XYZ file of C-alpha atoms in Angstrom:
497
model
C -19.344 -105.977 18.015
C -16.790 -105.635 20.422
C -18.781 -107.503 22.715
C -18.898 -110.270 20.518
C -15.323 -109.766 19.554
C -14.330 -110.427 23.369
C -16.748 -113.140 23.554
C -15.570 -114.855 20.948
C -11.737 -114.340 21.204
C -12.581 -116.310 24.679
C -11.367 -119.883 23.668
C -13.154 -121.388 26.578
C -16.450 -119.780 25.539
C -16.175 -121.132 21.967
C -15.400 -124.614 23.539
C -18.027 -124.759 25.831
C -20.869 -124.362 22.914
C -23.164 -127.674 21.925
C -21.641 -129.798 18.519
C -22.979 -128.084 15.427
C -24.118 -124.693 17.857
C -22.349 -122.457 15.080
C -23.010 -124.356 12.177
C -25.920 -122.749 11.229
C -24.153 -119.469 10.737
C -21.885 -121.210 8.277
C -24.763 -122.723 6.067
C -25.319 -120.943 3.156
C -28.753 -119.237 2.649
C -30.360 -121.118 -0.263
C -32.102 -118.853 -3.097
C -35.532 -118.524 -3.242
C -36.185 -118.915 0.377
C -39.433 -117.032 1.862
C -38.300 -113.865 3.952
C -40.900 -114.802 6.457
C -39.546 -117.726 7.704
C -39.050 -117.439 11.676
C -35.120 -116.906 12.659
C -33.442 -119.430 14.656
C -32.997 -118.713 18.320
C -29.333 -118.560 17.861
C -29.934 -116.306 15.149
C -32.180 -113.900 17.031
C -29.338 -114.136 20.073
C -26.196 -112.917 17.698
C -28.484 -110.237 15.838
C -26.754 -107.148 16.803
C -29.814 -104.511 17.610
C -27.613 -101.945 16.358
C -27.466 -103.127 12.637
C -29.575 -100.548 10.755
C -31.777 -103.028 8.657
C -35.030 -101.133 7.966
C -32.580 -98.015 6.582
C -32.009 -100.074 3.744
C -35.673 -99.203 2.387
C -36.629 -96.271 -0.028
C -37.569 -94.028 2.773
C -40.227 -93.654 5.385
C -43.781 -94.962 4.490
C -46.598 -96.552 4.907
C -45.164 -100.244 3.622
C -42.638 -100.346 6.678
C -43.773 -102.962 9.242
C -42.524 -103.870 12.304
C -40.685 -107.154 10.761
C -37.760 -106.849 8.940
C -37.628 -107.944 5.119
C -34.193 -109.059 4.247
C -33.336 -110.293 7.662
C -32.257 -113.607 6.484
C -29.195 -112.582 4.024
C -27.674 -110.158 6.605
C -27.564 -112.548 9.265
C -26.023 -115.585 7.244
C -23.088 -113.053 6.245
C -22.890 -111.975 10.127
C -22.527 -115.554 10.521
C -19.793 -116.283 8.352
C -18.094 -113.273 9.218
C -17.925 -114.070 12.733
C -17.136 -117.824 12.217
C -13.990 -116.744 10.156
C -13.260 -114.178 12.630
C -13.065 -116.656 15.650
C -10.501 -118.762 13.612
C -8.221 -116.376 12.993
C -8.351 -115.287 16.545
C -7.515 -119.073 17.603
C -5.065 -119.241 15.084
C -3.401 -116.226 16.282
C -3.458 -117.332 20.021
C -2.109 -120.993 18.716
C 0.316 -118.906 17.056
C 1.357 -116.969 20.111
C 1.810 -120.131 22.072
C 3.899 -121.923 20.070
C 5.999 -118.923 19.582
C 6.122 -118.677 23.261
C 6.746 -121.975 23.883
C 9.877 -121.729 21.683
C 11.304 -118.812 22.909
C 10.918 -120.542 26.456
C 13.026 -123.504 25.293
C 15.935 -121.711 23.877
C 15.918 -118.964 27.041
C 16.671 -122.623 28.958
C 18.918 -124.215 26.955
C 20.976 -120.948 26.789
C 20.808 -120.948 30.505
C 22.032 -124.291 30.780
C 25.016 -124.076 28.507
C 26.118 -121.128 30.296
C 25.925 -122.600 33.416
C 28.146 -126.011 31.969
C 30.396 -123.133 30.399
C 31.273 -121.676 33.797
C 31.557 -124.789 35.755
C 34.017 -126.688 33.136
C 37.393 -124.892 32.259
C 37.983 -124.107 28.625
C 40.313 -126.573 27.109
C 44.006 -125.817 27.243
C 45.457 -124.441 23.990
C 48.335 -126.851 22.596
C 51.168 -125.112 21.801
C 54.285 -125.845 19.765
C 57.349 -126.700 22.063
C 60.624 -124.266 21.505
C 63.598 -125.779 20.189
C 66.804 -125.554 22.390
C 70.281 -126.689 20.422
C 72.670 -127.444 23.209
C 76.441 -127.653 21.685
C 77.871 -130.256 23.917
C 79.833 -133.453 24.099
C 77.409 -136.165 25.556
C 79.330 -136.488 29.342
C 76.450 -133.758 30.124
C 72.766 -134.735 29.776
C 71.620 -131.258 29.248
C 67.856 -132.972 28.514
C 67.624 -133.869 31.970
C 68.238 -130.271 33.493
C 65.406 -128.801 31.078
C 63.018 -131.446 31.557
C 59.714 -130.484 32.678
C 60.558 -126.987 32.336
C 57.999 -124.209 30.436
C 58.770 -120.582 29.078
C 56.159 -118.533 30.975
C 54.349 -121.533 32.121
C 52.905 -122.149 28.224
C 55.915 -123.415 25.667
C 57.566 -126.573 26.538
C 60.990 -126.659 25.715
C 62.851 -129.645 23.252
C 66.246 -129.871 23.725
C 68.509 -131.263 20.756
C 72.009 -132.004 22.029
C 74.993 -132.538 19.724
C 78.932 -131.260 19.173
C 79.951 -129.315 16.372
C 81.027 -132.007 14.293
C 77.706 -133.708 14.079
C 75.573 -130.826 12.781
C 75.486 -129.196 9.452
C 73.099 -126.285 8.260
C 71.578 -124.072 5.887
C 70.102 -120.268 6.575
C 67.594 -118.294 4.661
C 66.460 -114.737 4.622
C 63.051 -115.311 5.345
C 62.785 -118.831 7.072
C 65.681 -118.770 8.920
C 68.477 -121.982 9.879
C 67.712 -125.436 9.249
C 70.149 -127.846 11.374
C 71.139 -131.460 10.391
C 72.098 -133.337 12.983
C 73.541 -136.881 12.732
C 71.915 -138.845 15.701
C 72.300 -142.597 16.739
C 69.192 -145.192 16.156
C 69.746 -148.623 16.379
C 73.429 -148.420 15.849
C 72.468 -146.575 12.280
C 73.600 -142.969 11.757
C 70.822 -140.713 10.611
C 70.274 -137.472 9.903
C 67.551 -135.567 11.314
C 66.434 -131.669 10.783
C 65.059 -129.017 12.745
C 64.863 -124.968 13.117
C 66.516 -124.328 16.608
C 64.949 -121.172 18.410
C 67.908 -120.889 20.754
C 71.105 -121.942 20.796
C 73.359 -122.848 24.125
C 76.902 -123.304 23.156
C 79.338 -125.292 25.736
C 81.998 -126.299 23.032
C 85.141 -124.095 21.687
C 84.007 -122.884 17.722
C 87.595 -122.835 16.882
C 91.277 -124.443 17.804
C 93.909 -124.929 15.383
C 93.946 -128.383 15.972
C 92.966 -129.900 12.163
C 89.178 -130.547 11.772
C 88.492 -128.464 14.923
C 87.672 -124.958 12.977
C 83.473 -124.446 13.491
C 83.556 -120.935 12.708
C 81.288 -121.375 9.007
C 78.993 -122.754 11.565
C 78.871 -119.688 14.024
C 78.594 -117.573 11.151
C 75.377 -119.710 9.805
C 73.897 -119.438 13.241
C 74.304 -115.761 13.223
C 72.831 -115.274 9.605
C 69.757 -117.047 10.621
C 69.432 -114.829 13.481
C 69.325 -117.223 15.851
C 69.861 -116.144 19.701
C 72.074 -117.619 21.739
C 74.102 -117.929 25.270
C 76.735 -116.390 24.832
C 75.821 -114.065 22.070
C 77.312 -115.485 18.789
C 79.061 -112.054 18.195
C 81.127 -112.526 21.264
C 81.733 -116.561 20.390
C 83.042 -115.656 17.098
C 85.264 -113.020 18.602
C 86.541 -115.432 21.240
C 88.006 -117.608 17.978
C 91.353 -115.748 18.847
C 92.728 -115.360 21.854
C 94.969 -112.426 20.920
C 91.758 -110.887 19.881
C 90.208 -111.423 23.329
C 93.545 -110.006 25.114
C 93.365 -106.685 23.273
C 90.002 -106.236 24.948
C 91.496 -106.768 28.045
C 94.359 -104.170 27.030
C 91.587 -101.487 26.946
C 90.223 -102.613 30.871
C 93.882 -102.405 31.516
C 94.387 -98.803 30.372
C 90.956 -97.611 31.436
C 91.040 -99.029 35.140
C 94.971 -99.049 35.691
C 97.314 -101.620 36.493
C 96.193 -101.531 40.448
C 93.008 -102.522 39.672
C 93.324 -104.754 36.732
C 96.895 -106.380 36.749
C 97.301 -107.981 33.534
C 100.098 -109.825 32.810
C 102.309 -108.080 29.916
C 102.582 -109.914 26.675
C 103.521 -109.272 23.092
C 102.127 -110.168 19.935
C 104.073 -111.445 16.784
C 101.996 -111.793 13.375
C 104.692 -114.147 12.133
C 108.206 -115.835 13.023
C 110.376 -113.234 11.153
C 109.655 -110.691 13.976
C 110.431 -113.199 16.512
C 114.057 -112.449 16.889
C 114.372 -112.180 20.942
C 112.640 -111.548 23.896
C 113.175 -108.650 26.493
C 113.593 -111.245 29.388
C 113.711 -114.997 30.500
C 111.790 -117.190 30.910
C 108.918 -116.717 28.521
C 106.058 -118.327 27.610
C 105.619 -118.971 23.998
C 101.882 -119.630 22.824
C 101.362 -120.435 18.941
C 97.982 -119.507 17.400
C 94.738 -120.250 19.089
C 94.494 -123.843 20.876
C 92.980 -124.922 24.051
C 93.709 -127.541 26.816
C 97.663 -126.708 27.254
C 98.138 -127.305 23.667
C 100.706 -124.860 21.796
C 102.403 -123.783 25.008
C 106.160 -124.132 25.427
C 108.116 -122.419 28.318
C 111.435 -121.174 27.020
C 113.856 -120.412 29.329
C 117.095 -118.521 27.119
C 117.839 -116.893 23.327
C 118.957 -120.638 22.055
C 115.889 -121.916 23.094
C 113.649 -119.094 21.917
C 115.255 -119.296 18.519
C 114.680 -122.957 18.294
C 111.264 -122.516 18.946
C 110.811 -119.642 16.022
C 111.552 -122.342 13.781
C 108.349 -124.075 14.882
C 106.296 -121.118 14.718
C 107.730 -120.865 10.994
C 106.480 -124.785 10.271
C 103.200 -123.733 12.145
C 102.436 -120.795 9.623
C 100.664 -118.956 12.481
C 100.695 -116.030 14.904
C 102.583 -116.156 18.456
C 102.723 -114.488 21.651
C 105.096 -114.424 24.615
C 104.668 -113.323 27.962
C 106.611 -113.262 30.986
C 106.755 -116.756 33.280
C 105.276 -115.784 36.553
C 106.431 -118.272 39.546
C 103.086 -119.068 40.830
C 101.940 -120.037 44.225
C 98.089 -121.036 42.786
C 95.837 -120.014 40.190
C 92.808 -118.272 40.390
C 90.186 -118.550 38.981
C 86.397 -116.604 39.103
C 83.294 -117.538 37.257
C 80.200 -115.540 36.855
C 77.044 -117.356 35.517
C 74.394 -114.564 35.467
C 74.159 -113.105 38.682
C 76.069 -115.748 40.291
C 79.608 -115.619 41.278
C 82.168 -118.193 42.606
C 86.093 -118.348 43.069
C 88.412 -121.158 43.181
C 91.795 -121.623 44.046
C 94.314 -124.231 42.629
C 97.559 -125.359 44.076
C 99.827 -127.575 42.280
C 101.178 -130.407 44.199
C 103.497 -131.953 41.760
C 105.556 -128.784 41.310
C 104.693 -128.492 37.593
C 104.815 -125.172 35.929
C 101.628 -126.080 34.464
C 99.205 -126.142 36.957
C 96.960 -129.254 35.325
C 100.075 -131.233 34.936
C 100.199 -133.421 38.218
C 98.419 -133.449 40.531
C 96.753 -130.250 41.774
C 94.636 -128.904 44.794
C 91.452 -127.211 44.421
C 89.144 -125.495 46.375
C 86.553 -122.479 46.990
C 87.840 -119.121 48.251
C 85.598 -116.027 49.260
C 84.538 -113.787 46.629
C 86.378 -110.496 47.167
C 85.345 -107.243 45.526
C 88.555 -107.283 43.714
C 87.514 -110.603 42.183
C 84.023 -109.297 41.491
C 85.011 -106.300 39.784
C 87.518 -108.566 37.314
C 84.943 -110.621 36.354
C 82.259 -107.810 36.061
C 84.524 -105.767 33.658
C 85.153 -108.241 31.747
C 81.540 -109.839 31.305
C 80.844 -106.355 29.396
C 83.090 -107.562 26.221
C 81.505 -107.950 22.810
C 78.450 -106.562 23.990
C 77.860 -108.867 27.183
C 78.900 -112.189 28.509
C 76.337 -114.154 30.395
C 78.821 -117.164 31.452
C 82.501 -115.920 31.656
C 85.581 -116.666 33.507
C 88.592 -114.872 34.673
C 91.969 -116.858 35.298
C 94.687 -115.403 37.246
C 98.260 -116.540 38.931
C 99.416 -115.244 42.014
C 102.858 -115.120 42.023
C 105.662 -115.954 44.969
C 106.446 -112.103 44.688
C 102.514 -111.496 46.358
C 101.138 -110.384 43.160
C 98.221 -111.388 41.108
C 98.517 -111.313 37.076
C 95.303 -112.087 35.125
C 96.066 -114.187 32.391
C 92.783 -115.578 30.248
C 89.210 -114.725 30.222
C 86.797 -117.761 28.948
C 83.173 -117.364 27.807
C 80.239 -119.871 27.646
C 82.653 -123.017 26.886
C 84.362 -122.619 30.236
C 84.781 -126.195 32.177
C 82.954 -126.512 35.698
C 85.103 -127.304 38.409
C 84.924 -127.687 42.013
C 82.088 -129.271 44.271
C 79.319 -126.984 42.628
C 79.010 -128.360 39.341
C 75.362 -129.748 39.694
C 74.849 -126.481 41.055
C 76.418 -124.477 38.100
C 74.525 -126.791 35.646
C 71.263 -125.517 37.248
C 72.445 -122.139 37.445
C 72.887 -122.488 33.365
C 69.641 -123.900 32.941
C 67.359 -121.311 34.479
C 69.462 -118.535 32.762
C 68.907 -120.065 29.319
C 65.222 -120.139 30.459
C 65.289 -116.747 31.250
C 66.969 -115.641 28.200
C 64.651 -117.689 25.921
C 61.751 -116.525 27.622
C 62.887 -112.785 27.088
C 63.969 -113.076 23.159
C 60.816 -115.345 22.070
C 58.052 -113.739 24.156
C 59.091 -110.817 25.123
C 58.878 -111.623 28.968
C 61.554 -109.784 31.190
C 60.291 -111.368 34.427
C 62.939 -113.733 35.585
C 61.645 -117.213 36.196
C 61.568 -118.438 39.771
C 65.163 -120.580 39.988
C 65.305 -124.125 41.420
C 68.835 -122.900 42.626
C 68.357 -121.359 46.286
C 70.827 -119.362 47.718
C 71.656 -115.553 47.502
C 73.713 -115.197 43.897
C 75.314 -112.409 45.004
C 77.005 -113.550 47.681
C 79.303 -116.685 47.593
C 78.024 -119.972 49.557
C 79.725 -120.230 53.286
C 82.728 -121.714 53.746
C 83.345 -124.468 56.359
C 85.963 -122.901 59.021
C 88.611 -125.459 57.988
C 89.302 -124.249 54.716
C 91.361 -121.364 53.933
C 90.842 -117.641 52.615
C 92.714 -116.229 50.251
C 93.032 -112.229 50.987
C 94.299 -110.590 47.612
C 94.485 -107.253 49.450
C 97.315 -108.708 51.448
C 99.359 -110.041 48.629
C 102.648 -110.605 50.466
C 100.537 -112.992 53.015
C 100.432 -116.720 51.137
C 97.570 -118.646 52.137
C 98.165 -121.562 54.010
C 97.632 -124.677 52.914
C 94.480 -126.205 53.597
C 94.256 -129.327 56.019
C 92.132 -131.393 54.068
C 92.062 -131.024 50.470
C 87.947 -130.574 48.682
C 89.263 -131.963 45.220
C 92.004 -133.471 43.635
C 92.774 -132.441 39.598
C 94.271 -135.422 37.884
C 97.224 -133.868 35.877
C 95.563 -135.443 32.405
C 91.795 -134.857 32.688
C 89.176 -136.785 31.095
C 87.945 -135.123 27.993
C 84.574 -133.457 28.852
C 83.295 -129.634 29.096
C 83.852 -129.704 32.762
C 87.327 -130.425 32.760
C 88.571 -129.879 29.329
C 90.472 -126.663 29.968
C 91.077 -126.285 33.488
C 94.957 -125.648 33.051
C 96.893 -122.711 32.869
C 97.019 -120.840 29.587
C-alpha cells in the first residue's frame, strides 16, 4: 500500500496512463457475476499480494483450492479506493499550488510597496498657520518682514495688522480671545474676526487725549491669555508714567546716584497740593501724554500758580522736575540682545530737542549705558524691547528722565535693521511660547548683538566717564530731525519728555 500511495501521488505517473485505463477499477461489479471469470491484467497487476483473501474461509480443509473464490468483489473495492485516493491527492496538490502562488504574489506586492514607499517621501502635513496680531499704524507693513518665516520650520505666520482704534474683542475662559478687526475692501469697511496666537504692540495703549484710552483692549487680551511683546502686564503698567518712574526710583536707591543718575521729580495727586516749587525753572507734566503734549516750562512762582489752575481744569495729577540746561539728549535702546546708543543735539536751541531742527547720530555703547538699559529692562517681569532717555547737562552730568517700552519709536540710520531684529525676536518668542522651542531661530540680521556696529572715524564719540568734556560737534550730521516729525511709529515720540 505504501508503494501504491507513492506511485499514485505522482501526478506524472497517473497522467501517462492510457485513456480509460483505470475505468475498470471504478466500474461497479454487476450482481450474479461468475466468480470463475478471469481477472483483467490491470486487476492482476494492481492486486496486492499481501491481502489475506483466503483467510475469509471457515478454516483449512480440502475445499481450499489454488484460485481465490471471492476475488472480484475485493478487487472492485480496492480499485474505487485507489481512484478516490488519487483524486484526493490531486486536489491537495492543486490546493497547495494555488496557496503557494497566492503567497508568492502577496510577498511580491509587499516587496514592491516597501520599495516604492522608501523611494517616495511621505506627504507633508499641512499645519494651520499661527496668527500674529500687530498693533501699529500703516506706516510700517509688518507682513513684509514676516513673509516666508516659519515657526520651527513647520508653522507659517499670518500677520494681521491694525491700530488700537480699529479693533474690538471678546475674551472667554475656555476659548480664549476673539478679535474683530475693521478692514477696507474696495472702499467698504468690513469686519473680520480671528483668534490671535500672539500680539506685537507698537502703539501706546493709553493717552489722556480724548479717544486714545485703549486699556480695556489690553485687559481683554490679557484676559484671553494671549502672549505678547512686550508682556501685556508691562504694557498695562506703562499706561502711567509716574507709575513707571516709581520703578526707576527703586533702581536709583538700589544702584546709587553714581551708577543710576535719576533726575529728581515731584508728584502731585491734584492741583491743591501745587503750592510752590523748591527751585525754578521747572518742567510741569500733566497726566499721561506723549509726543511732547502736556509739558510746560515754568520760570517763576507766578507762572507756577498759573499752570496750577490749568491742572485743576484738567482734573488729573501732575509732576514737576528741575529743568536741565542740556547739551544733548541720549537714548539707549535694547531690542532682545542688541544695543544701540544715539545722541541728539538741538540746532535751533529750543529746550525741547524735538522742537526745531536737531542733529542725530549713533554713538558708542558703553558699559554705563548698557547697565542703565539692562536695569530698566527688568521692570514688570522683563521688557524685551525698551529704551532709556537721558539728558547730558551743561554741568557735565547725566540725568535719566524716562523709560520707553515696545511702543518706542525707531530712529537713526538702522531703522530697517531694528525692524528685522524685532521680527526675529517675535519669531523666537512665538516658538518658545506656542511650541515650547527654546532654541533661538537663525537671525537674518548679521553682526554681534553684544557690541555696537563700528563707527566711522569722522563721527565723534561721547565719553560719559569724562562728564566735564563736551563732545565735539560732528562734521557731517547723519540725519536731521524736523521740528514736527510726521506721525508714525518711528518718529512719533522722538522728543524729550
